[in-house]
Short mmCIF file of C-alpha atoms in Angstrom, two decimals:
data_model
loop_
_atom_site.label_atom_id
_atom_site.label_comp_id
_atom_site.label_asym_id
_atom_site.label_seq_id
_atom_site.Cartn_x
_atom_site.Cartn_y
_atom_site.Cartn_z
CA UNK A 1 115.95 2.32 96.66
CA UNK A 2 115.31 3.60 100.17
CA UNK A 3 115.93 1.21 103.03
CA UNK A 4 116.50 1.88 106.70
CA UNK A 5 119.84 0.11 106.94
CA UNK A 6 122.52 0.93 109.45
CA UNK A 7 125.98 1.79 108.19
CA UNK A 8 127.21 -1.66 109.20
CA UNK A 9 124.33 -3.40 107.43
CA UNK A 10 124.94 -1.38 104.28
CA UNK A 11 128.61 -2.39 104.32
CA UNK A 12 127.65 -6.04 104.75
CA UNK A 13 125.21 -6.04 101.82
CA UNK A 14 127.67 -4.15 99.61
CA UNK A 15 130.49 -6.58 100.39
CA UNK A 16 128.24 -9.56 99.62
CA UNK A 17 127.31 -8.06 96.24
CA UNK A 18 130.94 -7.30 95.34
CA UNK A 19 131.94 -10.83 96.35
CA UNK A 20 129.38 -12.25 93.92
CA UNK A 21 131.02 -10.26 91.14
CA UNK A 22 134.42 -11.74 91.95
CA UNK A 23 132.93 -15.23 91.48
CA UNK A 24 132.32 -14.58 87.80
CA UNK A 25 135.65 -12.83 87.40
CA UNK A 26 137.48 -15.96 88.58
CA UNK A 27 135.35 -18.41 86.61
CA UNK A 28 135.76 -16.48 83.34
CA UNK A 29 139.56 -16.55 83.56
CA UNK A 30 139.37 -20.14 82.36
CA UNK A 31 137.59 -19.12 79.15
CA UNK A 32 140.28 -16.63 78.20
CA UNK A 33 143.19 -18.94 79.00
CA UNK A 34 141.81 -22.23 77.65
CA UNK A 35 143.64 -22.19 74.31
CA UNK A 36 146.98 -21.55 76.07
CA UNK A 37 146.32 -24.31 78.60
CA UNK A 38 145.51 -26.78 75.80
CA UNK A 39 148.76 -25.89 74.04
CA UNK A 40 151.00 -26.11 77.12
CA UNK A 41 149.65 -29.43 78.40
CA UNK A 42 148.90 -30.90 74.93
CA UNK A 43 145.30 -31.61 75.87
CA UNK A 44 142.67 -33.30 73.76
CA UNK A 45 139.22 -31.74 73.42
CA UNK A 46 137.85 -34.13 76.02
CA UNK A 47 140.62 -33.38 78.52
CA UNK A 48 140.10 -29.64 78.06
CA UNK A 49 136.34 -29.94 78.48
CA UNK A 50 136.88 -31.90 81.68
CA UNK A 51 138.34 -28.77 83.32
CA UNK A 52 134.96 -27.02 83.20
CA UNK A 53 133.10 -30.19 84.17
CA UNK A 54 135.27 -30.70 87.25
CA UNK A 55 134.76 -27.05 88.19
CA UNK A 56 130.98 -27.53 88.02
CA UNK A 57 131.21 -30.65 90.17
CA UNK A 58 133.16 -28.66 92.74
CA UNK A 59 130.45 -26.01 92.69
CA UNK A 60 127.78 -28.63 93.29
CA UNK A 61 129.68 -30.17 96.22
CA UNK A 62 130.54 -26.78 97.70
CA UNK A 63 127.00 -25.50 97.33
CA UNK A 64 125.52 -28.47 99.16
CA UNK A 65 128.15 -28.84 101.89
CA UNK A 66 128.87 -25.18 102.67
CA UNK A 67 125.20 -24.20 102.51
CA UNK A 68 124.49 -26.64 105.32
CA UNK A 69 127.44 -25.37 107.36
CA UNK A 70 126.32 -21.75 106.95
CA UNK A 71 122.76 -22.42 108.12
CA UNK A 72 123.89 -24.57 111.03
CA UNK A 73 126.66 -22.39 112.35
CA UNK A 74 127.94 -18.90 111.44
CA UNK A 75 126.98 -17.51 108.04
CA UNK A 76 129.57 -14.77 107.96
CA UNK A 77 132.44 -17.05 108.95
CA UNK A 78 131.54 -19.63 106.31
CA UNK A 79 131.03 -16.84 103.77
CA UNK A 80 134.56 -15.54 104.35
CA UNK A 81 135.85 -19.10 104.07
CA UNK A 82 134.28 -19.54 100.62
CA UNK A 83 136.07 -16.42 99.38
CA UNK A 84 139.39 -17.57 100.80
CA UNK A 85 139.03 -21.06 99.30
CA UNK A 86 138.33 -20.02 95.72
CA UNK A 87 140.80 -17.11 95.85
CA UNK A 88 143.76 -19.23 96.96
CA UNK A 89 142.86 -22.18 94.74
CA UNK A 90 142.57 -19.88 91.72
CA UNK A 91 145.90 -18.18 92.42
CA UNK A 92 147.67 -21.51 92.99
CA UNK A 93 146.89 -22.47 89.40
CA UNK A 94 149.88 -20.24 88.58
CA UNK A 95 152.09 -23.05 89.94
CA UNK A 96 150.17 -26.04 88.47
CA UNK A 97 152.85 -28.42 87.10
CA UNK A 98 150.41 -30.72 85.29
CA UNK A 99 146.84 -30.96 84.12
CA UNK A 100 146.13 -33.26 87.07
CA UNK A 101 146.93 -30.47 89.51
CA UNK A 102 144.88 -28.09 87.40
CA UNK A 103 141.88 -30.41 87.79
CA UNK A 104 142.37 -30.54 91.57
CA UNK A 105 142.68 -26.77 91.96
CA UNK A 106 139.68 -26.07 89.74
CA UNK A 107 137.60 -28.50 91.81
CA UNK A 108 138.64 -26.72 95.02
CA UNK A 109 137.95 -23.31 93.48
CA UNK A 110 134.54 -24.61 92.42
CA UNK A 111 133.79 -25.58 96.02
CA UNK A 112 134.29 -21.99 97.12
CA UNK A 113 132.34 -20.45 94.24
CA UNK A 114 129.45 -22.89 94.67
CA UNK A 115 129.16 -22.14 98.37
CA UNK A 116 129.41 -18.36 98.14
CA UNK A 117 126.23 -17.65 96.14
CA UNK A 118 123.56 -18.93 98.50
CA UNK A 119 125.33 -17.78 101.65
CA UNK A 120 125.64 -14.23 100.31
CA UNK A 121 121.92 -14.18 99.50
CA UNK A 122 121.07 -15.60 102.91
CA UNK A 123 123.08 -12.88 104.65
CA UNK A 124 121.38 -10.20 102.57
CA UNK A 125 117.94 -11.71 103.21
CA UNK A 126 118.54 -11.37 106.95
CA UNK A 127 119.17 -7.65 106.56
CA UNK A 128 117.03 -6.41 103.68
CA UNK A 129 113.22 -6.16 103.97
CA UNK A 130 111.52 -8.93 101.98
CA UNK A 131 109.73 -6.42 99.76
CA UNK A 132 113.12 -5.03 98.65
CA UNK A 133 114.91 -8.35 98.20
CA UNK A 134 114.15 -8.52 94.47
CA UNK A 135 116.05 -5.32 93.82
CA UNK A 136 118.97 -6.40 96.00
CA UNK A 137 119.08 -9.78 94.24
CA UNK A 138 119.16 -7.98 90.90
CA UNK A 139 122.21 -5.97 92.00
CA UNK A 140 123.82 -9.24 93.04
CA UNK A 141 123.23 -10.59 89.51
CA UNK A 142 124.49 -7.43 87.81
CA UNK A 143 127.67 -7.69 89.89
CA UNK A 144 128.28 -11.04 88.22
CA UNK A 145 128.00 -9.46 84.77
CA UNK A 146 130.40 -6.70 85.83
CA UNK A 147 132.77 -9.43 87.00
CA UNK A 148 132.62 -11.08 83.57
CA UNK A 149 133.38 -7.78 81.83
CA UNK A 150 136.21 -7.08 84.29
CA UNK A 151 137.63 -10.51 83.54
CA UNK A 152 137.65 -9.74 79.81
CA UNK A 153 139.39 -6.41 80.43
CA UNK A 154 142.03 -7.96 82.70
CA UNK A 155 142.68 -10.71 80.15
CA UNK A 156 142.93 -8.18 77.32
CA UNK A 157 145.46 -6.04 79.19
CA UNK A 158 147.58 -8.61 81.00
CA UNK A 159 147.28 -11.97 79.21
CA UNK A 160 149.95 -11.32 76.62
CA UNK A 161 152.38 -9.86 79.16
CA UNK A 162 151.88 -12.25 82.07
CA UNK A 163 150.78 -15.38 80.23
CA UNK A 164 147.82 -17.55 81.17
CA UNK A 165 149.34 -18.46 84.55
CA UNK A 166 149.75 -14.82 85.55
CA UNK A 167 146.09 -14.20 84.77
CA UNK A 168 145.02 -16.51 87.59
CA UNK A 169 146.99 -14.48 90.14
CA UNK A 170 144.24 -11.88 89.88
CA UNK A 171 142.11 -14.50 91.59
CA UNK A 172 143.50 -13.15 94.86
CA UNK A 173 141.31 -10.05 94.55
CA UNK A 174 138.42 -11.50 96.64
CA UNK A 175 140.78 -11.59 99.62
CA UNK A 176 140.35 -7.81 99.75
CA UNK A 177 136.65 -8.38 100.37
CA UNK A 178 137.54 -10.75 103.21
CA UNK A 179 139.82 -8.14 104.77
CA UNK A 180 137.07 -5.53 104.42
CA UNK A 181 134.57 -7.79 106.16
CA UNK A 182 137.09 -8.63 108.88
CA UNK A 183 138.07 -5.07 109.78
CA UNK A 184 135.18 -2.83 108.69
CA UNK A 185 132.07 -4.94 109.31
CA UNK A 186 131.07 -5.68 112.87
CA UNK A 187 129.38 -8.91 113.89
CA UNK A 188 125.92 -7.91 115.04
CA UNK A 189 123.73 -9.69 117.58
CA UNK A 190 121.09 -11.37 115.48
CA UNK A 191 117.51 -12.48 115.82
CA UNK A 192 117.00 -16.22 115.73
CA UNK A 193 115.10 -15.88 112.46
CA UNK A 194 113.97 -13.31 109.97
CA UNK A 195 110.83 -11.42 110.97
CA UNK A 196 108.99 -12.17 107.76
CA UNK A 197 107.89 -15.79 107.62
CA UNK A 198 107.75 -17.57 104.28
CA UNK A 199 104.33 -17.41 102.63
CA UNK A 200 104.07 -21.04 101.72
CA UNK A 201 103.65 -24.52 103.13
CA UNK A 202 106.76 -24.17 105.32
CA UNK A 203 104.32 -22.68 107.86
CA UNK A 204 103.21 -26.20 108.65
CA UNK A 205 103.23 -27.44 112.23
CA UNK A 206 106.01 -29.91 111.49
CA UNK A 207 108.42 -27.10 110.68
CA UNK A 208 107.42 -25.18 113.80
CA UNK A 209 107.97 -28.24 115.99
CA UNK A 210 111.39 -28.88 114.43
CA UNK A 211 112.36 -25.28 115.02
CA UNK A 212 111.35 -25.45 118.68
CA UNK A 213 113.21 -28.73 119.13
CA UNK A 214 116.37 -27.16 117.72
CA UNK A 215 116.72 -29.56 114.81
CA UNK A 216 119.78 -28.73 112.75
CA UNK A 217 119.06 -27.43 109.22
CA UNK A 218 119.76 -29.96 106.48
CA UNK A 219 119.13 -30.58 102.80
CA UNK A 220 116.36 -32.94 103.90
CA UNK A 221 114.38 -29.85 105.00
CA UNK A 222 113.85 -29.07 101.31
CA UNK A 223 111.85 -32.31 101.01
CA UNK A 224 110.13 -32.39 104.42
CA UNK A 225 106.64 -32.86 103.02
CA UNK A 226 105.26 -33.79 99.59
CA UNK A 227 104.33 -30.14 98.99
CA UNK A 228 107.75 -28.78 99.94
CA UNK A 229 109.45 -31.52 97.90
CA UNK A 230 107.30 -30.64 94.88
CA UNK A 231 108.18 -26.96 95.28
CA UNK A 232 111.91 -27.74 95.53
CA UNK A 233 111.91 -30.03 92.47
CA UNK A 234 109.97 -27.51 90.37
CA UNK A 235 112.38 -24.73 91.32
CA UNK A 236 115.26 -27.03 90.34
CA UNK A 237 113.58 -27.49 86.94
CA UNK A 238 113.36 -23.72 86.56
CA UNK A 239 117.01 -23.26 87.61
CA UNK A 240 118.09 -25.99 85.16
CA UNK A 241 116.32 -24.20 82.30
CA UNK A 242 117.88 -20.91 83.39
CA UNK A 243 121.41 -22.33 83.30
CA UNK A 244 120.79 -24.35 80.12
CA UNK A 245 119.52 -21.28 78.30
CA UNK A 246 122.42 -19.16 79.46
CA UNK A 247 125.07 -21.69 78.41
CA UNK A 248 123.30 -22.25 75.11
CA UNK A 249 123.13 -18.57 74.36
CA UNK A 250 126.62 -17.53 75.43
CA UNK A 251 128.53 -20.63 74.29
CA UNK A 252 126.84 -21.43 70.99
CA UNK A 253 125.08 -18.42 69.52
CA UNK A 254 128.27 -16.53 68.53
CA UNK A 255 129.38 -19.62 66.59
CA UNK A 256 125.93 -19.97 65.03
CA UNK A 257 125.99 -16.38 63.86
CA UNK A 258 129.45 -16.76 62.35
CA UNK A 259 128.28 -19.84 60.43
CA UNK A 260 124.84 -18.60 59.41
CA UNK A 261 125.53 -14.97 58.56
CA UNK A 262 129.28 -14.87 58.13
CA UNK A 263 129.59 -12.54 61.12
CA UNK A 264 133.22 -11.86 62.06
CA UNK A 265 134.62 -12.81 65.44
CA UNK A 266 134.93 -9.13 66.37
CA UNK A 267 131.26 -8.50 65.59
CA UNK A 268 130.21 -11.61 67.49
CA UNK A 269 132.16 -10.23 70.47
CA UNK A 270 130.22 -6.97 70.08
CA UNK A 271 127.04 -9.05 70.14
CA UNK A 272 128.14 -10.60 73.43
CA UNK A 273 128.72 -7.18 74.95
CA UNK A 274 125.28 -5.89 73.94
CA UNK A 275 123.76 -9.12 75.21
CA UNK A 276 125.44 -8.72 78.62
CA UNK A 277 124.17 -5.12 78.78
CA UNK A 278 120.69 -6.42 77.98
CA UNK A 279 121.03 -9.02 80.73
CA UNK A 280 122.03 -6.42 83.30
CA UNK A 281 119.11 -4.12 82.45
CA UNK A 282 116.79 -7.13 82.49
CA UNK A 283 117.95 -8.09 85.97
CA UNK A 284 117.30 -4.60 87.31
CA UNK A 285 113.84 -4.50 85.75
CA UNK A 286 112.97 -8.01 86.95
CA UNK A 287 114.13 -7.18 90.47
CA UNK A 288 111.83 -4.16 90.55
CA UNK A 289 108.90 -6.15 89.13
CA UNK A 290 109.25 -9.02 91.57
CA UNK A 291 109.02 -6.56 94.47
CA UNK A 292 105.96 -4.81 93.05
CA UNK A 293 103.75 -7.27 91.15
CA UNK A 294 105.06 -10.48 92.74
CA UNK A 295 107.08 -13.46 91.50
CA UNK A 296 104.37 -15.33 89.61
CA UNK A 297 103.43 -12.49 87.27
CA UNK A 298 107.08 -11.43 86.85
CA UNK A 299 108.30 -14.95 86.02
CA UNK A 300 105.34 -15.53 83.72
CA UNK A 301 106.05 -12.41 81.67
CA UNK A 302 109.76 -13.07 81.39
CA UNK A 303 109.46 -16.80 80.60
CA UNK A 304 106.93 -16.30 77.80
CA UNK A 305 108.92 -13.39 76.36
CA UNK A 306 112.12 -15.49 76.60
CA UNK A 307 110.55 -18.24 74.51
CA UNK A 308 109.39 -15.71 71.92
CA UNK A 309 112.69 -13.78 71.84
CA UNK A 310 114.78 -16.94 71.41
CA UNK A 311 112.59 -18.24 68.60
CA UNK A 312 112.51 -14.88 66.78
CA UNK A 313 116.31 -14.77 66.87
CA UNK A 314 116.18 -17.52 64.24
CA UNK A 315 115.13 -14.89 61.70
CA UNK A 316 118.03 -12.50 62.33
CA UNK A 317 119.64 -11.66 59.00
CA UNK A 318 121.73 -8.53 59.58
CA UNK A 319 124.26 -7.21 62.07
CA UNK A 320 121.86 -4.52 63.34
CA UNK A 321 119.08 -6.99 64.06
CA UNK A 322 121.68 -9.33 65.54
CA UNK A 323 122.72 -6.72 68.12
CA UNK A 324 119.16 -5.67 68.90
CA UNK A 325 117.98 -9.29 69.09
CA UNK A 326 120.88 -10.25 71.36
CA UNK A 327 120.15 -7.42 73.78
CA UNK A 328 116.42 -8.23 73.81
CA UNK A 329 117.08 -11.94 74.31
CA UNK A 330 119.60 -11.25 77.09
CA UNK A 331 117.08 -8.93 78.77
CA UNK A 332 114.47 -11.67 79.15
CA UNK A 333 116.52 -14.88 79.15
CA UNK A 334 118.98 -13.93 81.89
CA UNK A 335 117.02 -11.12 83.50
CA UNK A 336 115.24 -13.73 85.63
CA UNK A 337 118.41 -15.23 87.06
CA UNK A 338 118.89 -12.63 89.78
CA UNK A 339 115.32 -13.11 91.01
CA UNK A 340 115.77 -16.66 92.28
CA UNK A 341 117.34 -15.45 95.51
CA UNK A 342 114.32 -13.27 96.24
CA UNK A 343 111.93 -16.12 95.41
CA UNK A 344 113.72 -18.60 97.68
CA UNK A 345 113.73 -15.99 100.44
CA UNK A 346 109.93 -15.97 100.39
CA UNK A 347 109.31 -19.68 99.85
CA UNK A 348 111.57 -21.19 102.51
CA UNK A 349 112.11 -20.66 106.19
CA UNK A 350 115.03 -18.35 106.97
CA UNK A 351 116.82 -21.16 108.84
CA UNK A 352 117.51 -22.91 105.50
CA UNK A 353 118.03 -19.97 103.11
CA UNK A 354 121.66 -20.86 102.35
CA UNK A 355 120.81 -24.52 101.83
CA UNK A 356 117.83 -23.75 99.58
CA UNK A 357 119.64 -21.22 97.39
CA UNK A 358 122.79 -23.30 96.99
CA UNK A 359 121.04 -26.62 96.44
CA UNK A 360 118.51 -25.36 93.90
CA UNK A 361 121.00 -23.32 91.87
CA UNK A 362 123.85 -25.84 91.88
CA UNK A 363 121.64 -28.79 90.95
CA UNK A 364 120.36 -26.63 88.10
CA UNK A 365 123.92 -25.74 87.19
CA UNK A 366 125.07 -29.38 87.20
CA UNK A 367 122.20 -30.54 84.97
CA UNK A 368 121.81 -27.42 82.84
CA UNK A 369 125.51 -27.40 82.03
CA UNK A 370 124.95 -30.37 79.73
CA UNK A 371 122.92 -28.13 77.41
CA UNK A 372 126.07 -27.24 75.48
CA UNK A 373 126.50 -30.90 74.53
CA UNK A 374 122.82 -31.32 73.60
CA UNK A 375 122.79 -28.14 71.54
CA UNK A 376 125.91 -29.25 69.68
CA UNK A 377 124.25 -32.55 68.82
CA UNK A 378 121.06 -30.85 67.65
CA UNK A 379 123.02 -28.38 65.52
CA UNK A 380 124.95 -31.20 63.85
CA UNK A 381 121.83 -33.22 63.06
CA UNK A 382 119.06 -30.66 62.50
CA UNK A 383 120.54 -27.19 62.14
CA UNK A 384 120.19 -23.84 63.86
CA UNK A 385 116.37 -23.41 63.63
CA UNK A 386 115.84 -26.61 65.60
CA UNK A 387 118.29 -25.40 68.25
CA UNK A 388 116.26 -22.25 68.73
CA UNK A 389 113.03 -24.25 68.92
CA UNK A 390 114.67 -26.46 71.56
CA UNK A 391 115.69 -23.44 73.66
CA UNK A 392 112.26 -21.80 73.29
CA UNK A 393 110.61 -25.04 74.41
CA UNK A 394 112.76 -25.09 77.54
CA UNK A 395 111.29 -21.76 78.62
CA UNK A 396 107.77 -23.02 78.07
CA UNK A 397 108.61 -26.03 80.28
CA UNK A 398 109.91 -23.63 82.93
CA UNK A 399 106.69 -21.61 82.64
CA UNK A 400 104.63 -24.76 83.25
CA UNK A 401 106.79 -25.63 86.28
CA UNK A 402 106.41 -22.12 87.66
CA UNK A 403 102.61 -22.26 87.37
CA UNK A 404 102.58 -25.41 89.52
CA UNK A 405 104.40 -23.76 92.45
CA UNK A 406 101.53 -22.79 94.72
CA UNK A 407 103.67 -20.64 96.99
CA UNK A 408 104.37 -18.18 94.16
CA UNK A 409 100.67 -17.51 93.74
CA UNK A 410 100.19 -16.80 97.44
CA UNK A 411 103.32 -14.72 97.95
CA UNK A 412 102.77 -10.99 98.27
CA UNK A 413 105.67 -8.58 98.11
CA UNK A 414 103.56 -5.68 99.24
CA UNK A 415 103.54 -6.60 102.91
CA UNK A 416 104.95 -4.06 105.28
CA UNK A 417 108.18 -5.58 106.50
CA UNK A 418 111.12 -4.46 108.57
CA UNK A 419 114.77 -5.43 108.13
CA UNK A 420 116.28 -7.73 110.73
CA UNK A 421 119.98 -8.10 111.37
CA UNK A 422 121.15 -11.59 110.51
CA UNK A 423 124.85 -11.20 109.82
CA UNK A 424 125.94 -13.91 112.18
CA UNK A 425 124.29 -16.55 114.24
#
């Protein structure tokens, strides 16, 4: 991937990608320590589940609030703040005397995690040429998968020795990224906006007038006109399906396989590893496709193949087909996730990139997170085949939503574009 980036720009993009990986590392610590937390605080199933719910609510709040701050003021300053917030809140869980304090700290950590995603993408979009943003977004997504794997390794090595509380002290790691940004990345004078304008209805005169008048960016800009509002809602539908499918696959499928085929827990863990590898390769491929053939064709291929791959997984009957099917399903189902940043970059004005990315993803995360409950209910009443039909149908719904987004059809990633520094404002 050849791009004419300065040394400082390269450092900025690299730091943003690494920071995204630390998000997943911190979030996954909860999964590996949950059983110990339940035992220490004598929690019921509902109380334990509330920890993750509160974290998601924090992400939603942080995504909305901090996205607005980043687009209105200084992206890099707010970006550093998100890392500091979720690092300190995660580490302070070590001292949590009660489940009430655990709820509070997870909510605060969620605020930081929810804000970081869109701001990182916005910073990268101000540096990377638009026709390379798909590949950069894919690296951002792969960093998250690496963070999940790193979390599993840290838990495997240190959990027994340090206990569940000690595990959360590793949440301080993102502070190293903050120090790197503070001392090794210079604040560059920036253009007012990215050189490449969005190829959609945000070209309208109303947006141009607001820009000239110096109107502050807000969430309302995502619903300025009926066409923009339609685009935003449809992208939220797609993000909801993306999150719902991911939670359904990673939270429930290992259990389904153990029940249906008698697969051991060790083998289901091996399935998860191959699935994560498939996801990472899928992200890299999708990032390349979105830069070459455009978002509409790329999303169309992956959404249809996701529906087919999920449904075909119903017929898995052996461990070999289980591993192959998991990798194939991960390739298509989560390969698309990293492309949303590139899509938003092209569909919205650069002045609201942080707001658009954070709002669309975190609304999708808040709604899509309920898929685990819905899947559990379907599995209890109708069995595994109906669960897979439900998940496959979600991807067909997302495909229909995607086809109704006019901006995707008009967007071309083959335009000759130049990178513009947009580290700070």
